[in-house]
């Protein structure tokens, strides 16, 4: 055999060995869930980091920096909400100052209403173009250092599962009419763009998780979310209530949630709904300690856990 043929054979063996090593390494790393890495949002209900309100528009006009938030105007009749949005508007200007000139800006004007903006309040700067220190105020939208993690609460014992009301033609009342939400948490929800009059359980839970330090991103299945904290990954599924729906969660929905939770590779999983839960959830939660059913009769306990820590 010629020396050239031998060299080709040796080269082929080396290439095959290298490929085998790469495949083995990639297979091993793919099977490990990194604790510090958040899932990449792909699909889902929303992506929300630390409960910040969505900015609908921003521009500089003369000596004014105008920030418009996509929040219903009716939900901003509160000095607390105005103060929260003022702080957020300052941070928006701070982020934009590198791409837009603000040296002549003397005041930041805060609007709500999205496409139909209505002026809410104004923040006058001490000097043109000089923004206040970002650490000069307490961030009410970040309670992560003050409130306990509400997902660690045992809702199976604190929020009793009760039988759903006898089916009637009446729709379930809005959650805002049934839940006692402290003013600070109500303001935090409103400042995230939650319409209290039409608030769903998904709005309530994701909004409160955001202010307690969770980062909310899209989950592995359309309509699901991941809530992440360092070293913790929570899979969240929803069973939304619409007028005309039965008042109790269907057993098939609970079974599907249990299956989806296993494939999510999360540390724990939560089913959120404004419907009532059937008694069978007790047995499910006993069998699977990683599962929580956050149903209508348990939502007040969730609010209390967030407020009181």
mmCIF file of C-alpha atoms in Angstrom:
data_model
loop_
_atom_site.group_PDB
_atom_site.id
_atom_site.type_symbol
_atom_site.label_atom_id
_atom_site.label_comp_id
_atom_site.label_asym_id
_atom_site.label_seq_id
_atom_site.Cartn_x
_atom_site.Cartn_y
_atom_site.Cartn_z
ATOM 1 C CA UNK A 1 0.000 0.000 0.000
ATOM 2 C CA UNK A 2 1.402 3.406 -0.944
ATOM 3 C CA UNK A 3 2.220 6.067 1.653
ATOM 4 C CA UNK A 4 -0.448 8.324 0.118
ATOM 5 C CA UNK A 5 -3.206 5.746 0.673
ATOM 6 C CA UNK A 6 -2.077 5.182 4.265
ATOM 7 C CA UNK A 7 -2.237 8.932 4.926
ATOM 8 C CA UNK A 8 -5.783 9.100 3.575
ATOM 9 C CA UNK A 9 -6.895 6.207 5.805
ATOM 10 C CA UNK A 10 -5.326 7.807 8.897
ATOM 11 C CA UNK A 11 -7.021 11.133 8.096
ATOM 12 C CA UNK A 12 -10.415 9.406 7.722
ATOM 13 C CA UNK A 13 -10.019 7.666 11.096
ATOM 14 C CA UNK A 14 -9.161 10.982 12.775
ATOM 15 C CA UNK A 15 -12.206 12.715 11.243
ATOM 16 C CA UNK A 16 -14.580 9.911 12.315
ATOM 17 C CA UNK A 17 -13.188 9.979 15.862
ATOM 18 C CA UNK A 18 -13.608 13.757 16.054
ATOM 19 C CA UNK A 19 -17.222 13.529 14.901
ATOM 20 C CA UNK A 20 -17.946 10.855 17.512
ATOM 21 C CA UNK A 21 -16.506 13.046 20.287
ATOM 22 C CA UNK A 22 -18.557 16.076 19.174
ATOM 23 C CA UNK A 23 -21.775 14.040 19.059
ATOM 24 C CA UNK A 24 -21.117 12.581 22.514
ATOM 25 C CA UNK A 25 -20.448 16.010 24.028
ATOM 26 C CA UNK A 26 -23.477 17.634 22.423
ATOM 27 C CA UNK A 27 -25.727 14.790 23.539
ATOM 28 C CA UNK A 28 -24.453 15.053 27.086
ATOM 29 C CA UNK A 29 -24.892 18.847 27.291
ATOM 30 C CA UNK A 30 -28.337 18.698 25.722
ATOM 31 C CA UNK A 31 -29.549 16.446 28.509
ATOM 32 C CA UNK A 32 -28.528 18.915 31.232
ATOM 33 C CA UNK A 33 -30.818 21.842 32.097
ATOM 34 C CA UNK A 34 -28.641 24.882 32.910
ATOM 35 C CA UNK A 35 -29.804 26.475 36.150
ATOM 36 C CA UNK A 36 -28.653 29.999 35.402
ATOM 37 C CA UNK A 37 -29.889 30.235 31.834
ATOM 38 C CA UNK A 38 -33.421 31.442 31.181
ATOM 39 C CA UNK A 39 -35.457 29.770 28.437
ATOM 40 C CA UNK A 40 -35.572 31.596 25.134
ATOM 41 C CA UNK A 41 -39.078 32.944 24.478
ATOM 42 C CA UNK A 42 -40.589 31.524 21.317
ATOM 43 C CA UNK A 43 -44.338 31.444 21.718
ATOM 44 C CA UNK A 44 -46.846 32.180 24.433
ATOM 45 C CA UNK A 45 -49.119 34.744 26.001
ATOM 46 C CA UNK A 46 -46.611 37.443 26.751
ATOM 47 C CA UNK A 47 -43.036 38.317 27.523
ATOM 48 C CA UNK A 48 -42.681 40.519 30.570
ATOM 49 C CA UNK A 49 -39.509 41.284 32.499
ATOM 50 C CA UNK A 50 -39.882 42.673 36.022
ATOM 51 C CA UNK A 51 -43.329 44.060 35.391
ATOM 52 C CA UNK A 52 -42.474 47.045 33.222
ATOM 53 C CA UNK A 53 -45.262 48.809 31.368
ATOM 54 C CA UNK A 54 -45.230 48.576 27.578
ATOM 55 C CA UNK A 55 -44.034 51.759 25.874
ATOM 56 C CA UNK A 56 -46.294 52.697 22.962
ATOM 57 C CA UNK A 57 -44.349 55.771 21.827
ATOM 58 C CA UNK A 58 -41.349 57.920 22.676
ATOM 59 C CA UNK A 59 -40.049 61.125 21.118
ATOM 60 C CA UNK A 60 -38.382 64.402 21.997
ATOM 61 C CA UNK A 61 -40.342 67.567 21.186
ATOM 62 C CA UNK A 62 -38.584 70.822 21.981
ATOM 63 C CA UNK A 63 -37.666 70.741 25.659
ATOM 64 C CA UNK A 64 -39.965 67.788 26.374
ATOM 65 C CA UNK A 65 -39.287 64.049 26.306
ATOM 66 C CA UNK A 66 -42.687 62.448 25.758
ATOM 67 C CA UNK A 67 -43.268 58.849 26.842
ATOM 68 C CA UNK A 68 -46.570 57.112 26.071
ATOM 69 C CA UNK A 69 -47.456 53.889 27.868
ATOM 70 C CA UNK A 70 -49.902 51.342 26.472
ATOM 71 C CA UNK A 71 -52.124 51.458 29.558
ATOM 72 C CA UNK A 72 -55.887 52.140 29.733
ATOM 73 C CA UNK A 73 -56.394 55.768 30.736
ATOM 74 C CA UNK A 74 -59.194 54.786 33.140
ATOM 75 C CA UNK A 75 -56.719 52.764 35.217
ATOM 76 C CA UNK A 76 -54.379 55.680 35.935
ATOM 77 C CA UNK A 77 -56.546 57.815 38.238
ATOM 78 C CA UNK A 78 -54.144 57.222 41.086
ATOM 79 C CA UNK A 79 -51.225 59.208 42.479
ATOM 80 C CA UNK A 80 -49.393 55.945 43.107
ATOM 81 C CA UNK A 81 -49.759 54.841 39.472
ATOM 82 C CA UNK A 82 -48.660 58.291 38.293
ATOM 83 C CA UNK A 83 -45.570 58.078 40.498
ATOM 84 C CA UNK A 84 -44.730 54.579 39.249
ATOM 85 C CA UNK A 85 -45.093 55.575 35.609
ATOM 86 C CA UNK A 86 -43.053 58.732 36.196
ATOM 87 C CA UNK A 87 -40.174 56.591 37.445
ATOM 88 C CA UNK A 88 -40.550 54.253 34.485
ATOM 89 C CA UNK A 89 -40.631 57.181 32.044
ATOM 90 C CA UNK A 90 -37.348 58.501 33.462
ATOM 91 C CA UNK A 91 -35.773 55.090 32.861
ATOM 92 C CA UNK A 92 -37.092 55.043 29.283
ATOM 93 C CA UNK A 93 -35.421 58.411 28.652
ATOM 94 C CA UNK A 94 -32.221 57.136 30.278
ATOM 95 C CA UNK A 95 -32.146 54.172 27.883
ATOM 96 C CA UNK A 96 -32.831 56.409 24.869
ATOM 97 C CA UNK A 97 -30.319 59.148 25.702
ATOM 98 C CA UNK A 98 -27.557 57.365 23.789
ATOM 99 C CA UNK A 99 -29.504 57.495 20.515
ATOM 100 C CA UNK A 100 -31.475 60.750 20.936
ATOM 101 C CA UNK A 101 -30.255 64.160 22.123
ATOM 102 C CA UNK A 102 -31.745 65.120 25.492
ATOM 103 C CA UNK A 103 -29.357 67.905 26.514
ATOM 104 C CA UNK A 104 -32.154 70.477 26.168
ATOM 105 C CA UNK A 105 -34.876 68.362 27.791
ATOM 106 C CA UNK A 106 -36.311 70.132 30.836
ATOM 107 C CA UNK A 107 -39.247 67.845 31.610
ATOM 108 C CA UNK A 108 -40.477 64.331 30.936
ATOM 109 C CA UNK A 109 -44.154 64.156 29.988
ATOM 110 C CA UNK A 110 -45.988 60.906 30.765
ATOM 111 C CA UNK A 111 -48.949 59.808 28.637
ATOM 112 C CA UNK A 112 -51.261 56.799 28.853
ATOM 113 C CA UNK A 113 -53.885 55.475 26.464
ATOM 114 C CA UNK A 114 -51.666 53.941 23.796
ATOM 115 C CA UNK A 115 -52.824 55.094 20.355
ATOM 116 C CA UNK A 116 -55.048 57.768 21.916
ATOM 117 C CA UNK A 117 -52.629 59.328 24.395
ATOM 118 C CA UNK A 118 -53.782 61.401 27.342
ATOM 119 C CA UNK A 119 -51.306 63.332 29.460
ATOM 120 C CA UNK A 120 -51.003 61.870 32.946
ATOM 121 C CA UNK A 121 -48.230 63.813 34.644
ATOM 122 C CA UNK A 122 -44.969 65.712 34.155
ATOM 123 C CA UNK A 123 -41.562 65.361 35.753
ATOM 124 C CA UNK A 124 -39.419 68.503 35.772
ATOM 125 C CA UNK A 125 -35.664 67.957 35.737
ATOM 126 C CA UNK A 126 -33.401 69.893 38.095
ATOM 127 C CA UNK A 127 -31.192 70.853 35.160
ATOM 128 C CA UNK A 128 -31.765 70.433 31.386
ATOM 129 C CA UNK A 129 -30.678 66.969 30.307
ATOM 130 C CA UNK A 130 -29.811 65.866 33.850
ATOM 131 C CA UNK A 131 -31.777 62.788 34.911
ATOM 132 C CA UNK A 132 -32.205 61.834 38.574
ATOM 133 C CA UNK A 133 -30.086 59.068 40.029
ATOM 134 C CA UNK A 134 -31.678 55.675 39.139
ATOM 135 C CA UNK A 135 -31.274 54.627 42.772
ATOM 136 C CA UNK A 136 -33.032 57.690 44.153
ATOM 137 C CA UNK A 137 -36.427 56.011 44.490
ATOM 138 C CA UNK A 138 -37.855 52.745 45.810
ATOM 139 C CA UNK A 139 -39.084 50.561 42.982
ATOM 140 C CA UNK A 140 -42.593 49.489 44.026
ATOM 141 C CA UNK A 141 -42.692 47.225 40.975
ATOM 142 C CA UNK A 142 -39.858 45.136 42.390
ATOM 143 C CA UNK A 143 -40.796 43.556 45.705
ATOM 144 C CA UNK A 144 -38.310 40.706 45.306
ATOM 145 C CA UNK A 145 -36.281 41.790 48.339
ATOM 146 C CA UNK A 146 -39.331 42.414 50.548
ATOM 147 C CA UNK A 147 -41.951 39.810 49.638
ATOM 148 C CA UNK A 148 -41.675 36.049 49.942
ATOM 149 C CA UNK A 149 -41.938 33.897 46.853
ATOM 150 C CA UNK A 150 -45.719 33.333 46.482
ATOM 151 C CA UNK A 151 -45.176 30.090 44.574
ATOM 152 C CA UNK A 152 -43.651 28.469 47.652
ATOM 153 C CA UNK A 153 -46.937 28.756 49.561
ATOM 154 C CA UNK A 154 -48.967 25.597 50.141
ATOM 155 C CA UNK A 155 -52.231 26.565 48.470
ATOM 156 C CA UNK A 156 -53.555 23.035 48.872
ATOM 157 C CA UNK A 157 -54.021 23.714 52.586
ATOM 158 C CA UNK A 158 -54.579 27.483 52.661
ATOM 159 C CA UNK A 159 -57.063 27.766 49.840
ATOM 160 C CA UNK A 160 -59.810 25.201 50.187
ATOM 161 C CA UNK A 161 -61.180 23.636 47.045
ATOM 162 C CA UNK A 162 -64.931 24.110 47.136
ATOM 163 C CA UNK A 163 -67.621 22.746 44.900
ATOM 164 C CA UNK A 164 -68.385 24.955 41.931
ATOM 165 C CA UNK A 165 -71.726 26.763 42.136
ATOM 166 C CA UNK A 166 -74.708 25.056 40.572
ATOM 167 C CA UNK A 167 -74.512 25.784 36.828
ATOM 168 C CA UNK A 168 -76.693 28.702 35.802
ATOM 169 C CA UNK A 169 -76.853 31.139 32.948
ATOM 170 C CA UNK A 170 -74.944 33.640 35.093
ATOM 171 C CA UNK A 171 -71.315 34.297 34.274
ATOM 172 C CA UNK A 172 -68.644 34.300 36.946
ATOM 173 C CA UNK A 173 -68.101 37.750 38.398
ATOM 174 C CA UNK A 174 -64.959 39.684 37.420
ATOM 175 C CA UNK A 175 -62.035 38.855 39.671
ATOM 176 C CA UNK A 176 -61.643 42.520 40.595
ATOM 177 C CA UNK A 177 -65.050 42.342 42.298
ATOM 178 C CA UNK A 178 -64.189 39.262 44.358
ATOM 179 C CA UNK A 179 -60.556 39.706 45.335
ATOM 180 C CA UNK A 180 -59.236 42.031 48.013
ATOM 181 C CA UNK A 181 -56.102 43.446 46.381
ATOM 182 C CA UNK A 182 -54.054 45.901 48.479
ATOM 183 C CA UNK A 183 -53.607 49.378 46.929
ATOM 184 C CA UNK A 184 -49.862 48.884 46.396
ATOM 185 C CA UNK A 185 -50.359 45.656 44.428
ATOM 186 C CA UNK A 186 -53.312 47.125 42.541
ATOM 187 C CA UNK A 187 -51.145 50.065 41.496
ATOM 188 C CA UNK A 188 -48.322 47.707 40.488
ATOM 189 C CA UNK A 189 -50.723 45.735 38.276
ATOM 190 C CA UNK A 190 -52.175 48.887 36.719
ATOM 191 C CA UNK A 191 -48.692 50.237 36.036
ATOM 192 C CA UNK A 192 -47.999 47.070 34.039
ATOM 193 C CA UNK A 193 -51.032 47.728 31.847
ATOM 194 C CA UNK A 194 -53.465 45.353 33.560
ATOM 195 C CA UNK A 195 -57.064 46.532 33.088
ATOM 196 C CA UNK A 196 -58.597 45.853 36.500
ATOM 197 C CA UNK A 197 -62.145 45.778 35.112
ATOM 198 C CA UNK A 198 -61.384 42.887 32.749
ATOM 199 C CA UNK A 199 -58.464 41.298 34.614
ATOM 200 C CA UNK A 200 -58.015 37.579 34.020
ATOM 201 C CA UNK A 201 -56.306 35.160 36.371
ATOM 202 C CA UNK A 202 -53.360 35.089 33.960
ATOM 203 C CA UNK A 203 -52.982 38.889 34.252
ATOM 204 C CA UNK A 204 -53.127 38.733 38.040
ATOM 205 C CA UNK A 205 -50.678 35.886 38.539
ATOM 206 C CA UNK A 206 -48.062 36.912 35.965
ATOM 207 C CA UNK A 207 -48.262 40.526 37.110
ATOM 208 C CA UNK A 208 -47.668 39.625 40.752
ATOM 209 C CA UNK A 209 -44.905 37.168 39.881
ATOM 210 C CA UNK A 210 -43.182 39.946 37.942
ATOM 211 C CA UNK A 211 -43.106 42.291 40.930
ATOM 212 C CA UNK A 212 -41.693 39.536 43.147
ATOM 213 C CA UNK A 213 -38.661 39.135 40.917
ATOM 214 C CA UNK A 214 -39.698 36.547 38.346
ATOM 215 C CA UNK A 215 -38.885 37.001 34.696
ATOM 216 C CA UNK A 216 -41.827 35.914 32.562
ATOM 217 C CA UNK A 217 -41.232 34.482 29.098
ATOM 218 C CA UNK A 218 -42.974 32.262 26.592
ATOM 219 C CA UNK A 219 -43.251 28.574 27.417
ATOM 220 C CA UNK A 220 -42.632 25.447 25.326
ATOM 221 C CA UNK A 221 -46.275 25.156 24.237
ATOM 222 C CA UNK A 222 -48.386 27.945 22.682
ATOM 223 C CA UNK A 223 -50.377 29.632 25.441
ATOM 224 C CA UNK A 224 -47.959 28.639 28.225
ATOM 225 C CA UNK A 225 -45.252 30.594 30.028
ATOM 226 C CA UNK A 226 -42.023 30.069 31.911
ATOM 227 C CA UNK A 227 -41.378 32.028 35.124
ATOM 228 C CA UNK A 228 -37.704 32.082 36.019
ATOM 229 C CA UNK A 229 -35.556 33.032 38.969
ATOM 230 C CA UNK A 230 -31.902 32.082 39.463
ATOM 231 C CA UNK A 231 -31.863 28.314 39.893
ATOM 232 C CA UNK A 232 -35.638 27.967 39.473
ATOM 233 C CA UNK A 233 -37.809 27.288 36.439
ATOM 234 C CA UNK A 234 -41.617 27.225 36.712
ATOM 235 C CA UNK A 235 -43.933 26.077 33.934
ATOM 236 C CA UNK A 236 -47.277 27.934 33.876
ATOM 237 C CA UNK A 237 -50.359 26.785 31.968
ATOM 238 C CA UNK A 238 -53.723 28.541 31.817
ATOM 239 C CA UNK A 239 -57.376 27.603 31.598
ATOM 240 C CA UNK A 240 -59.060 30.908 30.811
ATOM 241 C CA UNK A 241 -62.719 31.430 31.600
ATOM 242 C CA UNK A 242 -64.999 32.884 28.933
ATOM 243 C CA UNK A 243 -68.653 33.752 29.311
ATOM 244 C CA UNK A 244 -70.732 30.640 28.739
ATOM 245 C CA UNK A 245 -68.020 28.269 29.983
ATOM 246 C CA UNK A 246 -68.710 25.775 32.755
ATOM 247 C CA UNK A 247 -67.586 27.162 36.110
ATOM 248 C CA UNK A 248 -65.302 24.230 36.978
ATOM 249 C CA UNK A 249 -62.053 23.108 35.394
ATOM 250 C CA UNK A 250 -62.548 20.066 33.204
ATOM 251 C CA UNK A 251 -60.776 16.877 34.293
ATOM 252 C CA UNK A 252 -59.239 16.499 30.834
ATOM 253 C CA UNK A 253 -57.650 19.950 31.191
ATOM 254 C CA UNK A 254 -56.015 18.907 34.455
ATOM 255 C CA UNK A 255 -54.772 15.650 32.958
ATOM 256 C CA UNK A 256 -53.308 17.474 29.960
ATOM 257 C CA UNK A 257 -51.580 19.936 32.291
ATOM 258 C CA UNK A 258 -50.026 17.065 34.265
ATOM 259 C CA UNK A 259 -48.646 15.542 31.055
ATOM 260 C CA UNK A 260 -47.399 18.866 29.650
ATOM 261 C CA UNK A 261 -45.654 19.653 32.927
ATOM 262 C CA UNK A 262 -43.529 16.527 32.662
ATOM 263 C CA UNK A 263 -42.332 17.428 29.166
ATOM 264 C CA UNK A 264 -41.580 21.030 30.169
ATOM 265 C CA UNK A 265 -38.497 19.953 32.171
ATOM 266 C CA UNK A 266 -39.390 22.597 34.786
ATOM 267 C CA UNK A 267 -38.743 22.397 38.520
ATOM 268 C CA UNK A 268 -42.439 22.948 39.253
ATOM 269 C CA UNK A 269 -45.631 23.619 37.323
ATOM 270 C CA UNK A 270 -48.710 25.742 37.993
ATOM 271 C CA UNK A 271 -52.142 25.661 36.353
ATOM 272 C CA UNK A 272 -53.770 29.102 36.618
ATOM 273 C CA UNK A 273 -57.507 29.563 36.166
ATOM 274 C CA UNK A 274 -60.384 31.761 37.335
ATOM 275 C CA UNK A 275 -62.592 28.673 37.300
ATOM 276 C CA UNK A 276 -63.216 26.504 40.356
ATOM 277 C CA UNK A 277 -61.143 23.340 40.778
ATOM 278 C CA UNK A 278 -62.643 19.854 41.215
ATOM 279 C CA UNK A 279 -61.876 17.880 44.386
ATOM 280 C CA UNK A 280 -59.602 15.576 42.388
ATOM 281 C CA UNK A 281 -56.823 18.196 42.420
ATOM 282 C CA UNK A 282 -56.064 17.254 46.042
ATOM 283 C CA UNK A 283 -55.072 13.734 45.015
ATOM 284 C CA UNK A 284 -53.063 15.036 42.068
ATOM 285 C CA UNK A 285 -51.119 17.467 44.258
ATOM 286 C CA UNK A 286 -50.421 14.707 46.790
ATOM 287 C CA UNK A 287 -49.053 12.433 44.064
ATOM 288 C CA UNK A 288 -47.100 15.195 42.345
ATOM 289 C CA UNK A 289 -45.579 17.657 44.799
ATOM 290 C CA UNK A 290 -44.199 19.659 41.869
ATOM 291 C CA UNK A 291 -47.725 20.575 40.696
ATOM 292 C CA UNK A 292 -49.932 23.408 41.928
ATOM 293 C CA UNK A 293 -53.480 24.251 40.869
ATOM 294 C CA UNK A 294 -54.085 27.976 41.324
ATOM 295 C CA UNK A 295 -57.863 28.100 40.902
ATOM 296 C CA UNK A 296 -60.466 30.744 41.720
ATOM 297 C CA UNK A 297 -60.842 29.835 45.388
ATOM 298 C CA UNK A 298 -57.058 30.005 45.891
ATOM 299 C CA UNK A 299 -56.328 33.308 44.151
ATOM 300 C CA UNK A 300 -56.945 35.395 47.276
ATOM 301 C CA UNK A 301 -54.356 33.324 49.156
ATOM 302 C CA UNK A 302 -51.908 33.978 46.314
ATOM 303 C CA UNK A 303 -52.544 37.733 46.563
ATOM 304 C CA UNK A 304 -52.089 37.601 50.338
ATOM 305 C CA UNK A 305 -48.818 35.683 49.996
ATOM 306 C CA UNK A 306 -47.492 38.356 47.648
ATOM 307 C CA UNK A 307 -48.611 41.228 49.855
ATOM 308 C CA UNK A 308 -47.536 39.844 53.214
ATOM 309 C CA UNK A 309 -44.592 37.673 52.291
#
